[in-house]
XYZ file of C-alpha atoms in Angstrom:
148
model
C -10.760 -21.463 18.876
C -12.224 -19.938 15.583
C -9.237 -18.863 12.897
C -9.907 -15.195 12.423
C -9.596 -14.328 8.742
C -8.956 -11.260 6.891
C -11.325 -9.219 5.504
C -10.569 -9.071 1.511
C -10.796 -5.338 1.547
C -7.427 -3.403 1.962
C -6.001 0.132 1.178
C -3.380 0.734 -1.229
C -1.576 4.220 -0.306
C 0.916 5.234 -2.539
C 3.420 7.773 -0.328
C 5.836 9.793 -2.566
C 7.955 13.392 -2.069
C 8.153 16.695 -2.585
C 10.812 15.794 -5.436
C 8.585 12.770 -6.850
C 10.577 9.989 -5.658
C 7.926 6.925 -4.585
C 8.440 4.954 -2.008
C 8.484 1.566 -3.048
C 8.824 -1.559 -0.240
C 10.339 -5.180 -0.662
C 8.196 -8.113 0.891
C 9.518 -10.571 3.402
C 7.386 -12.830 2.686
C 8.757 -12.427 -1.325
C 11.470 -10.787 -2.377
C 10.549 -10.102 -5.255
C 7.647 -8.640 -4.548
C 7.939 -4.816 -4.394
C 4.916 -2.668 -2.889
C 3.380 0.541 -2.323
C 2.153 1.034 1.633
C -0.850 -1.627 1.427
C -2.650 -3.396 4.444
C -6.325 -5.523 4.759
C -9.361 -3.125 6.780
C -9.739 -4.135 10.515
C -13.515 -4.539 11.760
C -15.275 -1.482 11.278
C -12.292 0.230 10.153
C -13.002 2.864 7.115
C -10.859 2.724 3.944
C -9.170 5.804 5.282
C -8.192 5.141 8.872
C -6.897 2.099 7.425
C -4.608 4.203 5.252
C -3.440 6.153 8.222
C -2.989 3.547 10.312
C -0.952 1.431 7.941
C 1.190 4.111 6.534
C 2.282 4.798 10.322
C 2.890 0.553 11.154
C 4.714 -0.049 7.748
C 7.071 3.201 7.857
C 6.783 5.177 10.824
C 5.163 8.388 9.515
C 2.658 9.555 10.942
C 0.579 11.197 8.451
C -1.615 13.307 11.014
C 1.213 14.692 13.268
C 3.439 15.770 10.470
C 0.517 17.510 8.503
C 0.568 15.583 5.377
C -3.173 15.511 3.507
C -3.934 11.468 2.616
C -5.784 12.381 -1.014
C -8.385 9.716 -0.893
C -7.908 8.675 -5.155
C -11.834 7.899 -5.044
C -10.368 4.560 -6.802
C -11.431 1.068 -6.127
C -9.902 -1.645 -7.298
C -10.600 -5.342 -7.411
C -8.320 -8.199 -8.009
C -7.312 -11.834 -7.650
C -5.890 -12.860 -4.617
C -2.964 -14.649 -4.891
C -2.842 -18.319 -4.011
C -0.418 -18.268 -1.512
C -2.564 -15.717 0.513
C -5.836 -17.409 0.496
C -5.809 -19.278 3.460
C -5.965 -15.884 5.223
C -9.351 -14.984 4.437
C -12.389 -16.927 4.595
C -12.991 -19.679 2.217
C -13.869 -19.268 -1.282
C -12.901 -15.441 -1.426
C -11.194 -15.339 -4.733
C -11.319 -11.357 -4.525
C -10.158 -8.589 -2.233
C -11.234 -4.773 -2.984
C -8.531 -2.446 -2.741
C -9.180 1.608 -1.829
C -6.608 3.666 -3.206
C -4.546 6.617 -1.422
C -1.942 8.891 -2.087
C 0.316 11.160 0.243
C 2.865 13.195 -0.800
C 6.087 13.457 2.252
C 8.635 15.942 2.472
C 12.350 14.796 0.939
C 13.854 14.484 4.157
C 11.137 12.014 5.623
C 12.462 9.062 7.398
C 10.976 5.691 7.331
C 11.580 3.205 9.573
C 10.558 -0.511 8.376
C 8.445 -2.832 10.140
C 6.948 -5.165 7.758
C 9.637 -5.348 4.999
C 12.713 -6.106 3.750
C 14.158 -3.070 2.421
C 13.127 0.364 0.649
C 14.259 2.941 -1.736
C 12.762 5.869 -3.566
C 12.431 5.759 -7.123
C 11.325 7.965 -9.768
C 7.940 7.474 -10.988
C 8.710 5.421 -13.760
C 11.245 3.013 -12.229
C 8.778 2.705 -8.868
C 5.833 1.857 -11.839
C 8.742 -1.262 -12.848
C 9.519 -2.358 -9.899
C 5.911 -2.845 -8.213
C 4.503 -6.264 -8.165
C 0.620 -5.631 -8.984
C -0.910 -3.739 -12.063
C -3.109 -1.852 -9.421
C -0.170 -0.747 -7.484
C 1.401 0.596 -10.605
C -1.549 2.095 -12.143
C -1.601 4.009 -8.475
C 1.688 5.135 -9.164
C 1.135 6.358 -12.611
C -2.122 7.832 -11.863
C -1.610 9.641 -8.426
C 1.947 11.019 -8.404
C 2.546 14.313 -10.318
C 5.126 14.041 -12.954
C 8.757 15.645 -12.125
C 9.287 19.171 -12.506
């Protein structure tokens, strides 16, 4: 049996509300690692359905049914995989290429974990703190519209 590796190209989708609270996730896998919705491309997947798709696993919205517009960012991002997470993709790939997203949610959205820890919403600057990666915080800072 072959090991089936990741492809090193995931989306990055940051999902914030009406109010400009970002949703921010804690890793089981670390706990100190804190994380926008992110997830690695299937086969023939497009940056976008991956988006979609992992924004529905990771929290249980469904971005389609409820009517929400995924704002592709038109960013790409590249960046060091972490040690830890190599063995998951082929060997020698130092670097995965992240697509960026956005969604905005309404206030009262409910999430419902699969993949992590624990959640909260933060404002923009304390979700841009509490982040792990430099690409998921420039996200944050880029994408979400300052508070009102």
């Amino acid at each position: 049996m072959t090991a089936r590796y990741r492809i090193p190209k995931s989306a990055l989708t940051v999902v914030y509300n009406q109010t400009g609270q970002v949703l921010v996730m804690q890793r089981n896998d670390d706990p100190e690692f804190w994380q926008s919705v992110t997830g690695t491309l299937e086969p023939d997947e497009k940056p976008r359905d991956t988006a979609m798709r992992e924004v529905f696993e990771e929290t249980g919205i469904d971005i389609a049914k409820r009517g929400y517009r995924l704002q592709d960012c038109q960013q790409v991002n590249t960046y060091e995989i972490r040690d830890m997470w190599k063995h998951r993709y082929p060997p020698n790939t130092p670097f995965n290429t992240e697509y960026v997203f956005a969604v905005e949610v309404a206030d009262n959205e409910v999430v419902t974990l699969t993949e992590h820890s624990a959640y909260v919403w933060l404002d923009k600057t304390a979700a841009m703190q509490k982040v792990w990666s430099e690409t998921n915080r420039q996200a944050i800072e880029l994408y979400v519209p300052d508070a009102m």
